[in-house]
């Protein structure tokens, strides 16, 4: 088997399929399947024209996938058009679906997609639009996930923690297109909370509600980020805050603390304060101590350093930060904020600029760039 030949032919074959009208992602999948077939067949039956063989094999697989996708869409459309069914069966398998979709053999992205399809009832088209990928790509992802879990048996209890992590991943995706994934995650978690009595399920639902209550104030009309301290708290959703706190307190009273309950307790303290200055930072540090004890998470330690800076002063926060790995995401941005609070504007401006270069998304990069520019302008005006 000439692997170098296969590698050299791959982009050529892919280009031919795209020129024939194939979607790039679907063409890429078809070419990969053709390459796997070549690895299996060629050693015993090498083709006279390898390129023509690969083009033919890949095109056939693309056509097969397109036909299957068309048939699947027709089935989904028929299901959506069906009238409401009669009386529901006595056994509700929704809870089983949660655990199936969060099976450890699935990747996080596949688990999320399968949860939205099987439990959330969204169509493949809607999920693809939410994730900004072609529908055929999402269909293949869901199909592979279904094949992976097709033989799973439920002869032992599922892992609630895995289910909750999948739902939290859905929530953190936010929203895109016509599908609001944050709202969908809350709906799914409400359904899970109605099906299982577990303090961490309540903790996750409370956490989602308490974060979602601040959503409208997180960005300006132009899409720029608004830090928590600068948000208009009069626009926070007080009904969601009250509901979240009402769910959290009974869960905490069961004395079975988990990471989502601890995070929700921190969010509740933020939501309960009228201003940043009135926030009970000392209690927030204590909750971060609990969260670090439960998870050992470096990100929790990073957030704890910010809280220490608010509770005990910026130098105490910088001391806590010095104990952490400087390569942590947002470590430089936290250092910039604490140096600014400590009055060291030149260092803060330099660190804000460094953090902007490392920012994971455009909105955060622009925010950090504006922070650096603001401090530099303030220094020049002195």
PDB file of C-alpha atoms in Angstrom, residues 73-369:
ATOM      1  CA  UNK A  73     -35.255  14.288   6.257  1.00  0.00           C
ATOM      2  CA  UNK A  74     -38.460  12.930   4.769  1.00  0.00           C
ATOM      3  CA  UNK A  75     -38.931  10.699   7.812  1.00  0.00           C
ATOM      4  CA  UNK A  76     -38.331  13.647  10.164  1.00  0.00           C
ATOM      5  CA  UNK A  77     -40.762  15.823   8.234  1.00  0.00           C
ATOM      6  CA  UNK A  78     -43.422  13.098   8.370  1.00  0.00           C
ATOM      7  CA  UNK A  79     -42.924  12.742  12.127  1.00  0.00           C
ATOM      8  CA  UNK A  80     -43.315  16.507  12.607  1.00  0.00           C
ATOM      9  CA  UNK A  81     -46.522  16.478  10.566  1.00  0.00           C
ATOM     10  CA  UNK A  82     -48.083  13.558  12.438  1.00  0.00           C
ATOM     11  CA  UNK A  83     -51.020  14.339  14.738  1.00  0.00           C
ATOM     12  CA  UNK A  84     -50.565  14.075  18.466  1.00  0.00           C
ATOM     13  CA  UNK A  85     -50.423  10.427  19.548  1.00  0.00           C
ATOM     14  CA  UNK A  86     -52.955   8.758  21.805  1.00  0.00           C
ATOM     15  CA  UNK A  87     -52.484   7.997  25.498  1.00  0.00           C
ATOM     16  CA  UNK A  88     -48.814   7.738  26.470  1.00  0.00           C
ATOM     17  CA  UNK A  89     -47.492   4.381  27.631  1.00  0.00           C
ATOM     18  CA  UNK A  90     -47.166   3.841  31.347  1.00  0.00           C
ATOM     19  CA  UNK A  91     -43.363   3.668  31.144  1.00  0.00           C
ATOM     20  CA  UNK A  92     -41.557   6.932  30.362  1.00  0.00           C
ATOM     21  CA  UNK A  93     -38.180   6.218  28.774  1.00  0.00           C
ATOM     22  CA  UNK A  94     -37.017   9.856  28.796  1.00  0.00           C
ATOM     23  CA  UNK A  95     -34.695   9.301  31.752  1.00  0.00           C
ATOM     24  CA  UNK A  96     -33.131   6.314  30.016  1.00  0.00           C
ATOM     25  CA  UNK A  97     -32.540   8.492  26.956  1.00  0.00           C
ATOM     26  CA  UNK A  98     -30.609  11.008  29.058  1.00  0.00           C
ATOM     27  CA  UNK A  99     -28.185   8.332  30.210  1.00  0.00           C
ATOM     28  CA  UNK A 100     -27.944   6.789  26.759  1.00  0.00           C
ATOM     29  CA  UNK A 101     -27.038  10.118  25.155  1.00  0.00           C
ATOM     30  CA  UNK A 102     -24.369  10.769  27.798  1.00  0.00           C
ATOM     31  CA  UNK A 103     -22.697   7.383  27.354  1.00  0.00           C
ATOM     32  CA  UNK A 104     -18.938   7.602  28.099  1.00  0.00           C
ATOM     33  CA  UNK A 105     -18.039   6.074  24.717  1.00  0.00           C
ATOM     34  CA  UNK A 106     -19.310   9.230  22.974  1.00  0.00           C
ATOM     35  CA  UNK A 107     -17.284  12.394  22.460  1.00  0.00           C
ATOM     36  CA  UNK A 108     -18.725  15.499  24.170  1.00  0.00           C
ATOM     37  CA  UNK A 109     -19.832  17.007  20.841  1.00  0.00           C
ATOM     38  CA  UNK A 110     -21.573  13.778  19.802  1.00  0.00           C
ATOM     39  CA  UNK A 111     -23.241  13.450  23.205  1.00  0.00           C
ATOM     40  CA  UNK A 112     -24.580  16.999  22.974  1.00  0.00           C
ATOM     41  CA  UNK A 113     -25.908  16.493  19.439  1.00  0.00           C
ATOM     42  CA  UNK A 114     -27.556  13.188  20.341  1.00  0.00           C
ATOM     43  CA  UNK A 115     -29.141  14.696  23.467  1.00  0.00           C
ATOM     44  CA  UNK A 116     -30.640  17.555  21.451  1.00  0.00           C
ATOM     45  CA  UNK A 117     -31.976  15.129  18.836  1.00  0.00           C
ATOM     46  CA  UNK A 118     -33.226  12.263  21.008  1.00  0.00           C
ATOM     47  CA  UNK A 119     -34.270  14.065  24.190  1.00  0.00           C
ATOM     48  CA  UNK A 120     -34.753  17.632  23.006  1.00  0.00           C
ATOM     49  CA  UNK A 121     -36.702  16.611  19.912  1.00  0.00           C
ATOM     50  CA  UNK A 122     -34.888  19.099  17.663  1.00  0.00           C
ATOM     51  CA  UNK A 123     -34.492  18.198  14.011  1.00  0.00           C
ATOM     52  CA  UNK A 124     -31.068  17.581  12.546  1.00  0.00           C
ATOM     53  CA  UNK A 125     -31.554  20.737  10.510  1.00  0.00           C
ATOM     54  CA  UNK A 126     -32.105  22.843  13.644  1.00  0.00           C
ATOM     55  CA  UNK A 127     -29.095  21.372  15.469  1.00  0.00           C
ATOM     56  CA  UNK A 128     -26.859  21.936  12.449  1.00  0.00           C
ATOM     57  CA  UNK A 129     -28.017  25.555  12.221  1.00  0.00           C
ATOM     58  CA  UNK A 130     -27.318  26.095  15.913  1.00  0.00           C
ATOM     59  CA  UNK A 131     -23.769  24.777  15.526  1.00  0.00           C
ATOM     60  CA  UNK A 132     -23.210  26.527  12.186  1.00  0.00           C
ATOM     61  CA  UNK A 133     -22.289  23.314  10.351  1.00  0.00           C
ATOM     62  CA  UNK A 134     -23.821  21.716   7.226  1.00  0.00           C
ATOM     63  CA  UNK A 135     -26.866  19.551   7.906  1.00  0.00           C
ATOM     64  CA  UNK A 136     -25.182  16.531   6.287  1.00  0.00           C
ATOM     65  CA  UNK A 137     -22.233  16.865   8.677  1.00  0.00           C
ATOM     66  CA  UNK A 138     -24.507  16.971  11.719  1.00  0.00           C
ATOM     67  CA  UNK A 139     -26.563  14.046  10.378  1.00  0.00           C
ATOM     68  CA  UNK A 140     -23.431  11.910  10.100  1.00  0.00           C
ATOM     69  CA  UNK A 141     -22.332  12.927  13.592  1.00  0.00           C
ATOM     70  CA  UNK A 142     -25.682  11.906  15.046  1.00  0.00           C
ATOM     71  CA  UNK A 143     -25.759   8.682  13.035  1.00  0.00           C
ATOM     72  CA  UNK A 144     -22.314   7.692  14.262  1.00  0.00           C
ATOM     73  CA  UNK A 145     -23.364   8.449  17.843  1.00  0.00           C
ATOM     74  CA  UNK A 146     -26.466   6.274  17.443  1.00  0.00           C
ATOM     75  CA  UNK A 147     -24.378   3.405  16.089  1.00  0.00           C
ATOM     76  CA  UNK A 148     -21.968   3.754  18.996  1.00  0.00           C
ATOM     77  CA  UNK A 149     -24.675   3.346  21.630  1.00  0.00           C
ATOM     78  CA  UNK A 150     -26.950   0.964  19.712  1.00  0.00           C
ATOM     79  CA  UNK A 151     -25.876  -2.078  21.749  1.00  0.00           C
ATOM     80  CA  UNK A 152     -25.693  -0.385  25.150  1.00  0.00           C
ATOM     81  CA  UNK A 153     -27.625  -2.198  27.870  1.00  0.00           C
ATOM     82  CA  UNK A 154     -29.026  -0.539  30.961  1.00  0.00           C
ATOM     83  CA  UNK A 155     -28.437  -3.285  33.481  1.00  0.00           C
ATOM     84  CA  UNK A 156     -26.682  -0.899  35.885  1.00  0.00           C
ATOM     85  CA  UNK A 157     -27.380   2.690  36.979  1.00  0.00           C
ATOM     86  CA  UNK A 158     -26.194   5.413  34.646  1.00  0.00           C
ATOM     87  CA  UNK A 159     -23.769   8.186  35.529  1.00  0.00           C
ATOM     88  CA  UNK A 160     -25.726  11.268  36.587  1.00  0.00           C
ATOM     89  CA  UNK A 161     -22.548  13.334  36.560  1.00  0.00           C
ATOM     90  CA  UNK A 162     -21.970  12.631  32.866  1.00  0.00           C
ATOM     91  CA  UNK A 163     -25.562  13.564  32.013  1.00  0.00           C
ATOM     92  CA  UNK A 164     -25.178  16.844  33.884  1.00  0.00           C
ATOM     93  CA  UNK A 165     -21.902  17.674  32.164  1.00  0.00           C
ATOM     94  CA  UNK A 166     -23.530  17.125  28.764  1.00  0.00           C
ATOM     95  CA  UNK A 167     -26.434  19.412  29.694  1.00  0.00           C
ATOM     96  CA  UNK A 168     -23.973  22.036  30.962  1.00  0.00           C
ATOM     97  CA  UNK A 169     -22.125  21.842  27.632  1.00  0.00           C
ATOM     98  CA  UNK A 170     -25.410  22.498  25.832  1.00  0.00           C
ATOM     99  CA  UNK A 171     -26.077  25.502  28.092  1.00  0.00           C
ATOM    100  CA  UNK A 172     -22.637  26.983  27.492  1.00  0.00           C
ATOM    101  CA  UNK A 173     -23.165  26.905  23.723  1.00  0.00           C
ATOM    102  CA  UNK A 174     -25.563  29.845  24.186  1.00  0.00           C
ATOM    103  CA  UNK A 175     -27.671  30.447  21.128  1.00  0.00           C
ATOM    104  CA  UNK A 176     -27.354  30.684  17.352  1.00  0.00           C
ATOM    105  CA  UNK A 177     -29.910  30.882  14.556  1.00  0.00           C
ATOM    106  CA  UNK A 178     -33.440  29.882  15.482  1.00  0.00           C
ATOM    107  CA  UNK A 179     -32.405  27.532  18.283  1.00  0.00           C
ATOM    108  CA  UNK A 180     -31.566  29.041  21.671  1.00  0.00           C
ATOM    109  CA  UNK A 181     -29.363  26.332  23.162  1.00  0.00           C
ATOM    110  CA  UNK A 182     -29.181  27.992  26.581  1.00  0.00           C
ATOM    111  CA  UNK A 183     -32.979  27.992  26.840  1.00  0.00           C
ATOM    112  CA  UNK A 184     -33.072  24.451  25.442  1.00  0.00           C
ATOM    113  CA  UNK A 185     -30.581  23.292  28.086  1.00  0.00           C
ATOM    114  CA  UNK A 186     -32.789  24.776  30.814  1.00  0.00           C
ATOM    115  CA  UNK A 187     -35.825  23.001  29.367  1.00  0.00           C
ATOM    116  CA  UNK A 188     -33.979  19.676  29.249  1.00  0.00           C
ATOM    117  CA  UNK A 189     -32.652  20.087  32.785  1.00  0.00           C
ATOM    118  CA  UNK A 190     -36.147  20.885  34.042  1.00  0.00           C
ATOM    119  CA  UNK A 191     -37.269  17.605  32.483  1.00  0.00           C
ATOM    120  CA  UNK A 192     -34.450  15.711  34.168  1.00  0.00           C
ATOM    121  CA  UNK A 193     -35.222  17.359  37.519  1.00  0.00           C
ATOM    122  CA  UNK A 194     -38.832  16.213  37.178  1.00  0.00           C
ATOM    123  CA  UNK A 195     -37.644  12.645  36.530  1.00  0.00           C
ATOM    124  CA  UNK A 196     -34.949  12.190  39.162  1.00  0.00           C
ATOM    125  CA  UNK A 197     -34.558  13.454  42.721  1.00  0.00           C
ATOM    126  CA  UNK A 198     -30.882  14.381  42.910  1.00  0.00           C
ATOM    127  CA  UNK A 199     -29.338  17.444  44.589  1.00  0.00           C
ATOM    128  CA  UNK A 200     -26.817  18.016  41.772  1.00  0.00           C
ATOM    129  CA  UNK A 201     -29.593  18.033  39.172  1.00  0.00           C
ATOM    130  CA  UNK A 202     -31.240  20.774  41.232  1.00  0.00           C
ATOM    131  CA  UNK A 203     -27.872  22.494  41.556  1.00  0.00           C
ATOM    132  CA  UNK A 204     -27.340  22.544  37.796  1.00  0.00           C
ATOM    133  CA  UNK A 205     -30.863  23.822  37.124  1.00  0.00           C
ATOM    134  CA  UNK A 206     -30.390  26.576  39.712  1.00  0.00           C
ATOM    135  CA  UNK A 207     -27.000  27.491  38.209  1.00  0.00           C
ATOM    136  CA  UNK A 208     -28.484  27.772  34.709  1.00  0.00           C
ATOM    137  CA  UNK A 209     -31.379  29.942  35.896  1.00  0.00           C
ATOM    138  CA  UNK A 210     -29.118  32.250  37.923  1.00  0.00           C
ATOM    139  CA  UNK A 211     -26.748  32.762  34.983  1.00  0.00           C
ATOM    140  CA  UNK A 212     -29.558  33.076  32.451  1.00  0.00           C
ATOM    141  CA  UNK A 213     -31.131  35.830  34.568  1.00  0.00           C
ATOM    142  CA  UNK A 214     -28.197  38.123  33.641  1.00  0.00           C
ATOM    143  CA  UNK A 215     -28.124  37.279  29.950  1.00  0.00           C
ATOM    144  CA  UNK A 216     -29.787  40.427  28.605  1.00  0.00           C
ATOM    145  CA  UNK A 217     -27.136  42.650  30.215  1.00  0.00           C
ATOM    146  CA  UNK A 218     -23.986  40.782  29.187  1.00  0.00           C
ATOM    147  CA  UNK A 219     -23.545  42.482  25.823  1.00  0.00           C
ATOM    148  CA  UNK A 220     -24.134  45.955  24.413  1.00  0.00           C
ATOM    149  CA  UNK A 221     -26.254  46.530  21.281  1.00  0.00           C
ATOM    150  CA  UNK A 222     -23.049  46.473  19.204  1.00  0.00           C
ATOM    151  CA  UNK A 223     -22.158  43.029  20.594  1.00  0.00           C
ATOM    152  CA  UNK A 224     -19.364  44.198  22.889  1.00  0.00           C
ATOM    153  CA  UNK A 225     -18.966  42.511  26.276  1.00  0.00           C
ATOM    154  CA  UNK A 226     -20.175  44.191  29.456  1.00  0.00           C
ATOM    155  CA  UNK A 227     -18.324  43.035  32.611  1.00  0.00           C
ATOM    156  CA  UNK A 228     -20.397  41.962  35.598  1.00  0.00           C
ATOM    157  CA  UNK A 229     -19.488  45.084  37.578  1.00  0.00           C
ATOM    158  CA  UNK A 230     -20.818  47.338  34.784  1.00  0.00           C
ATOM    159  CA  UNK A 231     -24.058  45.502  34.013  1.00  0.00           C
ATOM    160  CA  UNK A 232     -27.421  47.203  34.590  1.00  0.00           C
ATOM    161  CA  UNK A 233     -28.690  45.066  37.463  1.00  0.00           C
ATOM    162  CA  UNK A 234     -32.168  46.561  37.214  1.00  0.00           C
ATOM    163  CA  UNK A 235     -32.520  44.570  33.974  1.00  0.00           C
ATOM    164  CA  UNK A 236     -31.682  41.219  35.559  1.00  0.00           C
ATOM    165  CA  UNK A 237     -34.600  38.768  35.539  1.00  0.00           C
ATOM    166  CA  UNK A 238     -35.690  38.717  39.183  1.00  0.00           C
ATOM    167  CA  UNK A 239     -38.185  35.895  38.594  1.00  0.00           C
ATOM    168  CA  UNK A 240     -35.447  33.594  37.344  1.00  0.00           C
ATOM    169  CA  UNK A 241     -33.207  34.622  40.248  1.00  0.00           C
ATOM    170  CA  UNK A 242     -35.944  33.866  42.776  1.00  0.00           C
ATOM    171  CA  UNK A 243     -36.668  30.523  41.132  1.00  0.00           C
ATOM    172  CA  UNK A 244     -32.989  29.586  41.040  1.00  0.00           C
ATOM    173  CA  UNK A 245     -32.461  30.426  44.704  1.00  0.00           C
ATOM    174  CA  UNK A 246     -35.683  28.604  45.599  1.00  0.00           C
ATOM    175  CA  UNK A 247     -34.376  25.454  43.912  1.00  0.00           C
ATOM    176  CA  UNK A 248     -30.859  25.785  45.334  1.00  0.00           C
ATOM    177  CA  UNK A 249     -31.656  26.147  49.032  1.00  0.00           C
ATOM    178  CA  UNK A 250     -33.436  22.767  49.458  1.00  0.00           C
ATOM    179  CA  UNK A 251     -30.638  21.069  47.511  1.00  0.00           C
ATOM    180  CA  UNK A 252     -27.969  22.562  49.802  1.00  0.00           C
ATOM    181  CA  UNK A 253     -30.010  21.567  52.849  1.00  0.00           C
ATOM    182  CA  UNK A 254     -29.587  17.890  51.901  1.00  0.00           C
ATOM    183  CA  UNK A 255     -25.869  18.202  52.759  1.00  0.00           C
ATOM    184  CA  UNK A 256     -24.718  16.356  49.617  1.00  0.00           C
ATOM    185  CA  UNK A 257     -22.665  19.167  48.133  1.00  0.00           C
ATOM    186  CA  UNK A 258     -21.527  18.874  44.528  1.00  0.00           C
ATOM    187  CA  UNK A 259     -19.755  21.149  42.076  1.00  0.00           C
ATOM    188  CA  UNK A 260     -22.922  22.498  40.433  1.00  0.00           C
ATOM    189  CA  UNK A 261     -24.458  23.383  43.804  1.00  0.00           C
ATOM    190  CA  UNK A 262     -21.266  25.220  44.760  1.00  0.00           C
ATOM    191  CA  UNK A 263     -21.234  27.122  41.457  1.00  0.00           C
ATOM    192  CA  UNK A 264     -24.900  27.975  41.883  1.00  0.00           C
ATOM    193  CA  UNK A 265     -24.238  29.294  45.401  1.00  0.00           C
ATOM    194  CA  UNK A 266     -21.569  31.630  43.969  1.00  0.00           C
ATOM    195  CA  UNK A 267     -23.942  32.788  41.219  1.00  0.00           C
ATOM    196  CA  UNK A 268     -26.684  33.387  43.805  1.00  0.00           C
ATOM    197  CA  UNK A 269     -24.412  35.649  45.840  1.00  0.00           C
ATOM    198  CA  UNK A 270     -23.639  37.701  42.718  1.00  0.00           C
ATOM    199  CA  UNK A 271     -27.319  37.916  41.747  1.00  0.00           C
ATOM    200  CA  UNK A 272     -28.402  38.870  45.258  1.00  0.00           C
ATOM    201  CA  UNK A 273     -26.116  41.929  45.465  1.00  0.00           C
ATOM    202  CA  UNK A 274     -27.394  45.339  44.415  1.00  0.00           C
ATOM    203  CA  UNK A 275     -23.873  46.460  43.420  1.00  0.00           C
ATOM    204  CA  UNK A 276     -20.426  44.915  43.026  1.00  0.00           C
ATOM    205  CA  UNK A 277     -19.356  46.631  46.257  1.00  0.00           C
ATOM    206  CA  UNK A 278     -22.241  45.060  48.188  1.00  0.00           C
ATOM    207  CA  UNK A 279     -21.338  41.558  47.018  1.00  0.00           C
ATOM    208  CA  UNK A 280     -20.422  39.196  49.862  1.00  0.00           C
ATOM    209  CA  UNK A 281     -16.948  38.443  48.512  1.00  0.00           C
ATOM    210  CA  UNK A 282     -15.806  36.729  51.701  1.00  0.00           C
ATOM    211  CA  UNK A 283     -18.560  34.136  51.350  1.00  0.00           C
ATOM    212  CA  UNK A 284     -17.801  33.770  47.638  1.00  0.00           C
ATOM    213  CA  UNK A 285     -14.172  32.934  48.494  1.00  0.00           C
ATOM    214  CA  UNK A 286     -15.436  30.285  50.913  1.00  0.00           C
ATOM    215  CA  UNK A 287     -17.614  28.755  48.196  1.00  0.00           C
ATOM    216  CA  UNK A 288     -14.654  28.750  45.809  1.00  0.00           C
ATOM    217  CA  UNK A 289     -12.695  26.916  48.487  1.00  0.00           C
ATOM    218  CA  UNK A 290     -15.421  24.271  48.473  1.00  0.00           C
ATOM    219  CA  UNK A 291     -15.429  24.143  44.665  1.00  0.00           C
ATOM    220  CA  UNK A 292     -11.647  23.688  44.548  1.00  0.00           C
ATOM    221  CA  UNK A 293     -11.913  20.947  47.171  1.00  0.00           C
ATOM    222  CA  UNK A 294     -14.574  19.160  45.103  1.00  0.00           C
ATOM    223  CA  UNK A 295     -12.986  19.495  41.681  1.00  0.00           C
ATOM    224  CA  UNK A 296      -9.373  20.612  41.974  1.00  0.00           C
ATOM    225  CA  UNK A 297     -10.153  22.719  38.898  1.00  0.00           C
ATOM    226  CA  UNK A 298      -7.441  25.229  37.907  1.00  0.00           C
ATOM    227  CA  UNK A 299     -10.171  27.485  36.499  1.00  0.00           C
ATOM    228  CA  UNK A 300     -11.917  27.462  39.888  1.00  0.00           C
ATOM    229  CA  UNK A 301      -8.602  28.453  41.477  1.00  0.00           C
ATOM    230  CA  UNK A 302      -8.241  31.279  38.948  1.00  0.00           C
ATOM    231  CA  UNK A 303     -11.728  32.601  39.715  1.00  0.00           C
ATOM    232  CA  UNK A 304     -10.968  32.248  43.414  1.00  0.00           C
ATOM    233  CA  UNK A 305      -7.956  34.569  42.967  1.00  0.00           C
ATOM    234  CA  UNK A 306     -10.302  37.247  41.590  1.00  0.00           C
ATOM    235  CA  UNK A 307     -12.635  36.804  44.567  1.00  0.00           C
ATOM    236  CA  UNK A 308      -9.705  36.994  47.002  1.00  0.00           C
ATOM    237  CA  UNK A 309      -8.677  40.242  45.292  1.00  0.00           C
ATOM    238  CA  UNK A 310     -12.133  41.656  45.964  1.00  0.00           C
ATOM    239  CA  UNK A 311     -12.400  40.345  49.529  1.00  0.00           C
ATOM    240  CA  UNK A 312      -8.849  40.993  50.811  1.00  0.00           C
ATOM    241  CA  UNK A 313      -7.435  43.494  48.343  1.00  0.00           C
ATOM    242  CA  UNK A 314      -5.691  43.218  44.971  1.00  0.00           C
ATOM    243  CA  UNK A 315      -2.293  42.267  46.382  1.00  0.00           C
ATOM    244  CA  UNK A 316      -3.823  39.279  48.144  1.00  0.00           C
ATOM    245  CA  UNK A 317      -5.438  38.367  44.834  1.00  0.00           C
ATOM    246  CA  UNK A 318      -2.094  38.658  43.017  1.00  0.00           C
ATOM    247  CA  UNK A 319      -0.476  36.434  45.651  1.00  0.00           C
ATOM    248  CA  UNK A 320      -3.161  33.788  45.068  1.00  0.00           C
ATOM    249  CA  UNK A 321      -2.686  34.173  41.317  1.00  0.00           C
ATOM    250  CA  UNK A 322       1.089  33.690  41.609  1.00  0.00           C
ATOM    251  CA  UNK A 323       0.468  30.122  42.803  1.00  0.00           C
ATOM    252  CA  UNK A 324      -1.210  29.186  39.498  1.00  0.00           C
ATOM    253  CA  UNK A 325       0.150  28.188  36.102  1.00  0.00           C
ATOM    254  CA  UNK A 326       0.528  31.331  33.983  1.00  0.00           C
ATOM    255  CA  UNK A 327      -0.544  29.405  30.867  1.00  0.00           C
ATOM    256  CA  UNK A 328      -4.091  29.004  32.188  1.00  0.00           C
ATOM    257  CA  UNK A 329      -6.767  30.548  29.936  1.00  0.00           C
ATOM    258  CA  UNK A 330      -7.503  34.143  31.016  1.00  0.00           C
ATOM    259  CA  UNK A 331      -4.661  34.124  33.589  1.00  0.00           C
ATOM    260  CA  UNK A 332      -3.125  37.229  31.986  1.00  0.00           C
ATOM    261  CA  UNK A 333      -6.477  39.031  31.891  1.00  0.00           C
ATOM    262  CA  UNK A 334      -6.990  38.363  35.612  1.00  0.00           C
ATOM    263  CA  UNK A 335      -3.462  39.628  36.347  1.00  0.00           C
ATOM    264  CA  UNK A 336      -4.205  42.798  34.366  1.00  0.00           C
ATOM    265  CA  UNK A 337      -7.415  43.424  36.331  1.00  0.00           C
ATOM    266  CA  UNK A 338      -5.719  42.910  39.708  1.00  0.00           C
ATOM    267  CA  UNK A 339      -2.766  45.154  38.779  1.00  0.00           C
ATOM    268  CA  UNK A 340      -5.238  47.860  37.712  1.00  0.00           C
ATOM    269  CA  UNK A 341      -7.044  47.531  41.046  1.00  0.00           C
ATOM    270  CA  UNK A 342      -3.638  47.886  42.747  1.00  0.00           C
ATOM    271  CA  UNK A 343      -2.958  51.135  40.865  1.00  0.00           C
ATOM    272  CA  UNK A 344      -0.178  49.781  38.627  1.00  0.00           C
ATOM    273  CA  UNK A 345      -1.623  51.113  35.366  1.00  0.00           C
ATOM    274  CA  UNK A 346       1.437  50.594  33.094  1.00  0.00           C
ATOM    275  CA  UNK A 347       1.648  46.905  34.010  1.00  0.00           C
ATOM    276  CA  UNK A 348      -2.120  46.503  33.749  1.00  0.00           C
ATOM    277  CA  UNK A 349      -2.218  48.094  30.275  1.00  0.00           C
ATOM    278  CA  UNK A 350       0.616  45.862  29.043  1.00  0.00           C
ATOM    279  CA  UNK A 351      -1.097  42.733  30.426  1.00  0.00           C
ATOM    280  CA  UNK A 352      -4.468  43.681  28.935  1.00  0.00           C
ATOM    281  CA  UNK A 353      -2.779  43.963  25.529  1.00  0.00           C
ATOM    282  CA  UNK A 354      -1.080  40.579  26.002  1.00  0.00           C
ATOM    283  CA  UNK A 355      -4.365  39.002  27.079  1.00  0.00           C
ATOM    284  CA  UNK A 356      -6.091  40.392  23.984  1.00  0.00           C
ATOM    285  CA  UNK A 357      -3.652  38.510  21.756  1.00  0.00           C
ATOM    286  CA  UNK A 358      -4.505  35.273  23.570  1.00  0.00           C
ATOM    287  CA  UNK A 359      -8.272  35.824  23.728  1.00  0.00           C
ATOM    288  CA  UNK A 360     -10.356  32.794  22.634  1.00  0.00           C
ATOM    289  CA  UNK A 361     -12.911  34.839  20.683  1.00  0.00           C
ATOM    290  CA  UNK A 362     -13.331  38.174  18.924  1.00  0.00           C
ATOM    291  CA  UNK A 363     -15.666  39.735  21.504  1.00  0.00           C
ATOM    292  CA  UNK A 364     -13.253  39.058  24.355  1.00  0.00           C
ATOM    293  CA  UNK A 365     -10.283  40.259  22.310  1.00  0.00           C
ATOM    294  CA  UNK A 366     -12.020  43.549  21.524  1.00  0.00           C
ATOM    295  CA  UNK A 367     -12.988  44.027  25.177  1.00  0.00           C
ATOM    296  CA  UNK A 368      -9.417  43.507  26.399  1.00  0.00           C
ATOM    297  CA  UNK A 369      -8.042  45.763  23.674  1.00  0.00           C
TER     298      UNK A 369
END
